[in-house]
Amino acid sequence: MSAVWDLVVIGAGPAGSGAALGALDADPALSVLVLDRADFPRDKACGDGIAPQALDVLADVGVTGLLDGWEPVRQLQLTRGNRTVERTMSRPAFVVPRTVFDARLVERATAAGAVLTRHRVRVLGRDEKYVLLDGRIRAKVVVGADGAQSMVRRTLGLPQARHTAIAIRGYAPVPPRRRGQQSMAFGRHHQPSYAWSFDRGDGLSNVGYGELLRSNRPAPTRQWLLDQLAELLPCSTTSGTDWRGHHLPLSSWTWQQPDGRCLLAGDAANLVNPMTGEGIYYALATGVLAGRAAAQAIEDGSGTGAGARHRRAVRSLLASHLRHTALASRLVAQPAVLGVGLRAAARDQQVFDDLVELGLGRGRITPRLLGGLAAGLPRTPPHAARSGG
Ligand SMILES: Cc1cc2nc3c(=O)[nH]c(=O)nc-3n(C[C@H](O)[C@H](O)[C@H](O)COP(=O)(O)OP(=O)(O)OC[C@H]3O[C@@H](n4cnc5c(N)ncnc54)[C@H](O)[C@@H]3O)c2cc1C
């Protein structure tokens, strides 16, 4: 490992494999090393929901057929209290365990020419010219795809996410009434929060519960998370196994990427949808963009321009969407607004589709969605408005 690599990717999750695939798609002759502290296949706490937008990103770098053998899930059910909306999504999602999904992805990256090595990176430094990892691995460009507790992010001196959620997941047999569905039941106590049951299509479902961490209350215990799941989706914990929890660094209005040779992607870049906890699409999209930025910057010269290129590309893809999801997540944290949103989605398929796009892809708060919300809000009688009531 003593040669100078064109690109070293730290972390072989979706963001890391995406970065390797993006770089090698741009220039198959690049030398790309992917380092992960774990052996693959490895598990990762996740709802395992793969949005169709994630597959679009992969198709763009020539990766198709990755989910062969897994059933698409078309129905999405949203519940709050006794109100339920169930509709067919305009494009189906998939529910694939990360032991399978991430391993298949990394196989595609190595098939494209990346070298995968088990190695935990501890120190990110520099020699006179390149980035130096652990005093011995040299790279023209590094992509930090090392997840929610990213050491690359810490070393670059970037702030932690302003908002973080915590969630637990397990696997349990699918009850007949939840077959073929992704079900989400919004919480009654801590806001915002929700429990989910996602049918994998193989007899098991991924079940879990997550909520926003707040500084004015203690961090929830594992038992609290499991109790909320059992309350919101009765019986879902009964035969559950493989319980595993993790933090989610939620995205906000702004997104930071410094100049230079070190790029961030996925959870390491604090890119998790604050409305839904979706992060795989962002990880793949920003991973691929990071790989392309690295390839272009290396072609231009030494690689120092990679940071600026990556920043521009991610902003152009996501800046407006991130502002809209930041606003929408504040709104739906109010139970009354969430209730109005669900009613609007029950009335109008287009409002439902717009909500899904905002929560899983890179949608915005559309005029239709706004109109649906406005139509459902209680009217203030004119005399009350005049009297300031
Ligand atoms: C309970 C839960 C449910 C979720 N449900 C969904 C869902 O249904 N759909 C969805 O889209 N998103 C979901 N998410 C979010 C999603 O899991 C993440 O956004 C996604 O995994 C981010 O991918 P990543 O590649 O950035 O990071 P990761 O998948 O976390 O990969 C990071 C990799 O870096 C490696 N690594 C870390 N540090 C080092 C180091 N120092 N040296 C070498 N390797 C290192 C790790 O071993 C790991 O393999 C959920 C998250 C949680 C916690």
PDB file of N, CA and C in Angstrom, residues 57-103:
ATOM      1  N   VAL A  57     -29.425   6.466  -9.624  1.00  0.00           N
ATOM      2  CA  VAL A  57     -28.020   6.894  -9.495  1.00  0.00           C
ATOM      3  C   VAL A  57     -27.102   5.760  -9.947  1.00  0.00           C
ATOM      4  N   LEU A  58     -27.451   4.540  -9.534  1.00  0.00           N
ATOM      5  CA  LEU A  58     -26.601   3.401  -9.906  1.00  0.00           C
ATOM      6  C   LEU A  58     -26.637   3.154 -11.416  1.00  0.00           C
ATOM      7  N   ALA A  59     -27.833   3.271 -12.005  1.00  0.00           N
ATOM      8  CA  ALA A  59     -27.947   3.051 -13.459  1.00  0.00           C
ATOM      9  C   ALA A  59     -27.064   4.044 -14.213  1.00  0.00           C
ATOM     10  N   ASP A  60     -26.948   5.240 -13.648  1.00  0.00           N
ATOM     11  CA  ASP A  60     -26.141   6.290 -14.261  1.00  0.00           C
ATOM     12  C   ASP A  60     -24.646   5.947 -14.328  1.00  0.00           C
ATOM     13  N   VAL A  61     -24.198   5.056 -13.430  1.00  0.00           N
ATOM     14  CA  VAL A  61     -22.797   4.617 -13.509  1.00  0.00           C
ATOM     15  C   VAL A  61     -22.729   3.158 -13.996  1.00  0.00           C
ATOM     16  N   GLY A  62     -23.789   2.738 -14.688  1.00  0.00           N
ATOM     17  CA  GLY A  62     -23.758   1.432 -15.361  1.00  0.00           C
ATOM     18  C   GLY A  62     -24.070   0.246 -14.465  1.00  0.00           C
ATOM     19  N   VAL A  63     -24.598   0.501 -13.259  1.00  0.00           N
ATOM     20  CA  VAL A  63     -24.895  -0.630 -12.363  1.00  0.00           C
ATOM     21  C   VAL A  63     -26.387  -0.939 -12.425  1.00  0.00           C
ATOM     22  N   THR A  64     -26.739  -2.092 -12.984  1.00  0.00           N
ATOM     23  CA  THR A  64     -28.147  -2.506 -13.043  1.00  0.00           C
ATOM     24  C   THR A  64     -28.250  -3.926 -12.503  1.00  0.00           C
ATOM     25  N   GLY A  65     -29.484  -4.321 -12.193  1.00  0.00           N
ATOM     26  CA  GLY A  65     -29.710  -5.702 -11.737  1.00  0.00           C
ATOM     27  C   GLY A  65     -29.191  -5.978 -10.337  1.00  0.00           C
ATOM     28  N   LEU A  66     -28.881  -4.911  -9.584  1.00  0.00           N
ATOM     29  CA  LEU A  66     -28.276  -5.106  -8.259  1.00  0.00           C
ATOM     30  C   LEU A  66     -29.242  -5.792  -7.292  1.00  0.00           C
ATOM     31  N   LEU A  67     -30.555  -5.546  -7.478  1.00  0.00           N
ATOM     32  CA  LEU A  67     -31.533  -6.088  -6.529  1.00  0.00           C
ATOM     33  C   LEU A  67     -32.252  -7.306  -7.082  1.00  0.00           C
ATOM     34  N   ASP A  68     -31.659  -7.953  -8.086  1.00  0.00           N
ATOM     35  CA  ASP A  68     -32.289  -9.148  -8.670  1.00  0.00           C
ATOM     36  C   ASP A  68     -32.607 -10.154  -7.569  1.00  0.00           C
ATOM     37  N   GLY A  69     -33.816 -10.730  -7.639  1.00  0.00           N
ATOM     38  CA  GLY A  69     -34.210 -11.721  -6.645  1.00  0.00           C
ATOM     39  C   GLY A  69     -34.989 -11.116  -5.487  1.00  0.00           C
ATOM     40  N   TRP A  70     -35.062  -9.780  -5.406  1.00  0.00           N
ATOM     41  CA  TRP A  70     -35.826  -9.124  -4.333  1.00  0.00           C
ATOM     42  C   TRP A  70     -37.089  -8.502  -4.915  1.00  0.00           C
ATOM     43  N   GLU A  71     -38.182  -8.595  -4.145  1.00  0.00           N
ATOM     44  CA  GLU A  71     -39.496  -8.141  -4.627  1.00  0.00           C
ATOM     45  C   GLU A  71     -39.662  -6.636  -4.462  1.00  0.00           C
ATOM     46  N   PRO A  72     -40.179  -5.951  -5.471  1.00  0.00           N
ATOM     47  CA  PRO A  72     -40.502  -4.530  -5.262  1.00  0.00           C
ATOM     48  C   PRO A  72     -41.675  -4.373  -4.291  1.00  0.00           C
ATOM     49  N   VAL A  73     -41.694  -3.289  -3.548  1.00  0.00           N
ATOM     50  CA  VAL A  73     -42.790  -2.998  -2.612  1.00  0.00           C
ATOM     51  C   VAL A  73     -43.502  -1.757  -3.138  1.00  0.00           C
ATOM     52  N   ARG A  74     -44.818  -1.906  -3.374  1.00  0.00           N
ATOM     53  CA  ARG A  74     -45.527  -0.796  -4.029  1.00  0.00           C
ATOM     54  C   ARG A  74     -46.388   0.030  -3.093  1.00  0.00           C
ATOM     55  N   GLN A  75     -46.844  -0.605  -1.981  1.00  0.00           N
ATOM     56  CA  GLN A  75     -47.800   0.086  -1.116  1.00  0.00           C
ATOM     57  C   GLN A  75     -47.078   0.816   0.017  1.00  0.00           C
ATOM     58  N   LEU A  76     -47.519   2.048   0.274  1.00  0.00           N
ATOM     59  CA  LEU A  76     -46.997   2.790   1.431  1.00  0.00           C
ATOM     60  C   LEU A  76     -48.172   3.175   2.303  1.00  0.00           C
ATOM     61  N   GLN A  77     -48.078   2.809   3.586  1.00  0.00           N
ATOM     62  CA  GLN A  77     -49.147   3.150   4.521  1.00  0.00           C
ATOM     63  C   GLN A  77     -48.593   4.100   5.585  1.00  0.00           C
ATOM     64  N   LEU A  78     -49.292   5.213   5.777  1.00  0.00           N
ATOM     65  CA  LEU A  78     -48.877   6.209   6.775  1.00  0.00           C
ATOM     66  C   LEU A  78     -49.991   6.332   7.801  1.00  0.00           C
ATOM     67  N   THR A  79     -49.633   6.242   9.087  1.00  0.00           N
ATOM     68  CA  THR A  79     -50.659   6.264  10.133  1.00  0.00           C
ATOM     69  C   THR A  79     -50.274   7.269  11.211  1.00  0.00           C
ATOM     70  N   ARG A  80     -51.259   8.026  11.653  1.00  0.00           N
ATOM     71  CA  ARG A  80     -51.078   8.817  12.877  1.00  0.00           C
ATOM     72  C   ARG A  80     -52.373   8.706  13.677  1.00  0.00           C
ATOM     73  N   GLY A  81     -52.277   8.147  14.877  1.00  0.00           N
ATOM     74  CA  GLY A  81     -53.474   7.911  15.682  1.00  0.00           C
ATOM     75  C   GLY A  81     -54.424   7.012  14.903  1.00  0.00           C
ATOM     76  N   ASN A  82     -55.701   7.458  14.769  1.00  0.00           N
ATOM     77  CA  ASN A  82     -56.631   6.588  14.045  1.00  0.00           C
ATOM     78  C   ASN A  82     -56.791   6.981  12.567  1.00  0.00           C
ATOM     79  N   ARG A  83     -55.889   7.863  12.084  1.00  0.00           N
ATOM     80  CA  ARG A  83     -55.954   8.247  10.664  1.00  0.00           C
ATOM     81  C   ARG A  83     -54.910   7.459   9.865  1.00  0.00           C
ATOM     82  N   THR A  84     -55.330   6.805   8.798  1.00  0.00           N
ATOM     83  CA  THR A  84     -54.397   6.019   7.974  1.00  0.00           C
ATOM     84  C   THR A  84     -54.571   6.370   6.506  1.00  0.00           C
ATOM     85  N   VAL A  85     -53.447   6.557   5.835  1.00  0.00           N
ATOM     86  CA  VAL A  85     -53.465   6.741   4.375  1.00  0.00           C
ATOM     87  C   VAL A  85     -52.713   5.572   3.783  1.00  0.00           C
ATOM     88  N   GLU A  86     -53.302   4.908   2.815  1.00  0.00           N
ATOM     89  CA  GLU A  86     -52.547   3.860   2.125  1.00  0.00           C
ATOM     90  C   GLU A  86     -52.697   4.059   0.626  1.00  0.00           C
ATOM     91  N   ARG A  87     -51.570   4.149  -0.056  1.00  0.00           N
ATOM     92  CA  ARG A  87     -51.613   4.375  -1.494  1.00  0.00           C
ATOM     93  C   ARG A  87     -50.489   3.606  -2.176  1.00  0.00           C
ATOM     94  N   THR A  88     -50.639   3.479  -3.488  1.00  0.00           N
ATOM     95  CA  THR A  88     -49.572   2.876  -4.289  1.00  0.00           C
ATOM     96  C   THR A  88     -48.575   3.971  -4.638  1.00  0.00           C
ATOM     97  N   MET A  89     -47.293   3.683  -4.431  1.00  0.00           N
ATOM     98  CA  MET A  89     -46.273   4.676  -4.789  1.00  0.00           C
ATOM     99  C   MET A  89     -46.111   4.705  -6.310  1.00  0.00           C
ATOM    100  N   SER A  90     -45.810   5.881  -6.854  1.00  0.00           N
ATOM    101  CA  SER A  90     -45.734   5.967  -8.313  1.00  0.00           C
ATOM    102  C   SER A  90     -44.575   5.106  -8.836  1.00  0.00           C
ATOM    103  N   ARG A  91     -43.534   4.925  -8.013  1.00  0.00           N
ATOM    104  CA  ARG A  91     -42.457   3.991  -8.377  1.00  0.00           C
ATOM    105  C   ARG A  91     -42.199   3.106  -7.157  1.00  0.00           C
ATOM    106  N   PRO A  92     -42.058   1.795  -7.351  1.00  0.00           N
ATOM    107  CA  PRO A  92     -41.884   0.928  -6.186  1.00  0.00           C
ATOM    108  C   PRO A  92     -40.523   1.111  -5.517  1.00  0.00           C
ATOM    109  N   ALA A  93     -40.487   0.808  -4.216  1.00  0.00           N
ATOM    110  CA  ALA A  93     -39.220   0.784  -3.481  1.00  0.00           C
ATOM    111  C   ALA A  93     -38.822  -0.681  -3.279  1.00  0.00           C
ATOM    112  N   PHE A  94     -37.673  -0.916  -2.656  1.00  0.00           N
ATOM    113  CA  PHE A  94     -37.236  -2.276  -2.314  1.00  0.00           C
ATOM    114  C   PHE A  94     -36.839  -2.289  -0.844  1.00  0.00           C
ATOM    115  N   VAL A  95     -36.893  -3.452  -0.249  1.00  0.00           N
ATOM    116  CA  VAL A  95     -36.424  -3.602   1.136  1.00  0.00           C
ATOM    117  C   VAL A  95     -35.415  -4.751   1.124  1.00  0.00           C
ATOM    118  N   VAL A  96     -34.153  -4.395   1.199  1.00  0.00           N
ATOM    119  CA  VAL A  96     -33.089  -5.387   1.027  1.00  0.00           C
ATOM    120  C   VAL A  96     -32.101  -5.241   2.189  1.00  0.00           C
ATOM    121  N   PRO A  97     -31.857  -6.321   2.928  1.00  0.00           N
ATOM    122  CA  PRO A  97     -30.937  -6.217   4.066  1.00  0.00           C
ATOM    123  C   PRO A  97     -29.583  -5.652   3.635  1.00  0.00           C
ATOM    124  N   ARG A  98     -28.999  -4.853   4.475  1.00  0.00           N
ATOM    125  CA  ARG A  98     -27.726  -4.224   4.126  1.00  0.00           C
ATOM    126  C   ARG A  98     -26.598  -5.249   4.010  1.00  0.00           C
ATOM    127  N   THR A  99     -26.742  -6.397   4.677  1.00  0.00           N
ATOM    128  CA  THR A  99     -25.719  -7.438   4.484  1.00  0.00           C
ATOM    129  C   THR A  99     -25.675  -7.838   3.005  1.00  0.00           C
ATOM    130  N   VAL A 100     -26.824  -7.772   2.341  1.00  0.00           N
ATOM    131  CA  VAL A 100     -26.886  -8.126   0.914  1.00  0.00           C
ATOM    132  C   VAL A 100     -26.554  -6.903   0.055  1.00  0.00           C
ATOM    133  N   PHE A 101     -27.267  -5.800   0.297  1.00  0.00           N
ATOM    134  CA  PHE A 101     -27.155  -4.625  -0.580  1.00  0.00           C
ATOM    135  C   PHE A 101     -25.715  -4.093  -0.622  1.00  0.00           C
ATOM    136  N   ASP A 102     -25.132  -3.860   0.565  1.00  0.00           N
ATOM    137  CA  ASP A 102     -23.798  -3.258   0.598  1.00  0.00           C
ATOM    138  C   ASP A 102     -22.746  -4.208   0.022  1.00  0.00           C
ATOM    139  N   ALA A 103     -22.936  -5.527   0.275  1.00  0.00           N
ATOM    140  CA  ALA A 103     -21.961  -6.493  -0.252  1.00  0.00           C
ATOM    141  C   ALA A 103     -22.034  -6.542  -1.786  1.00  0.00           C
TER     142      ALA A 103
END
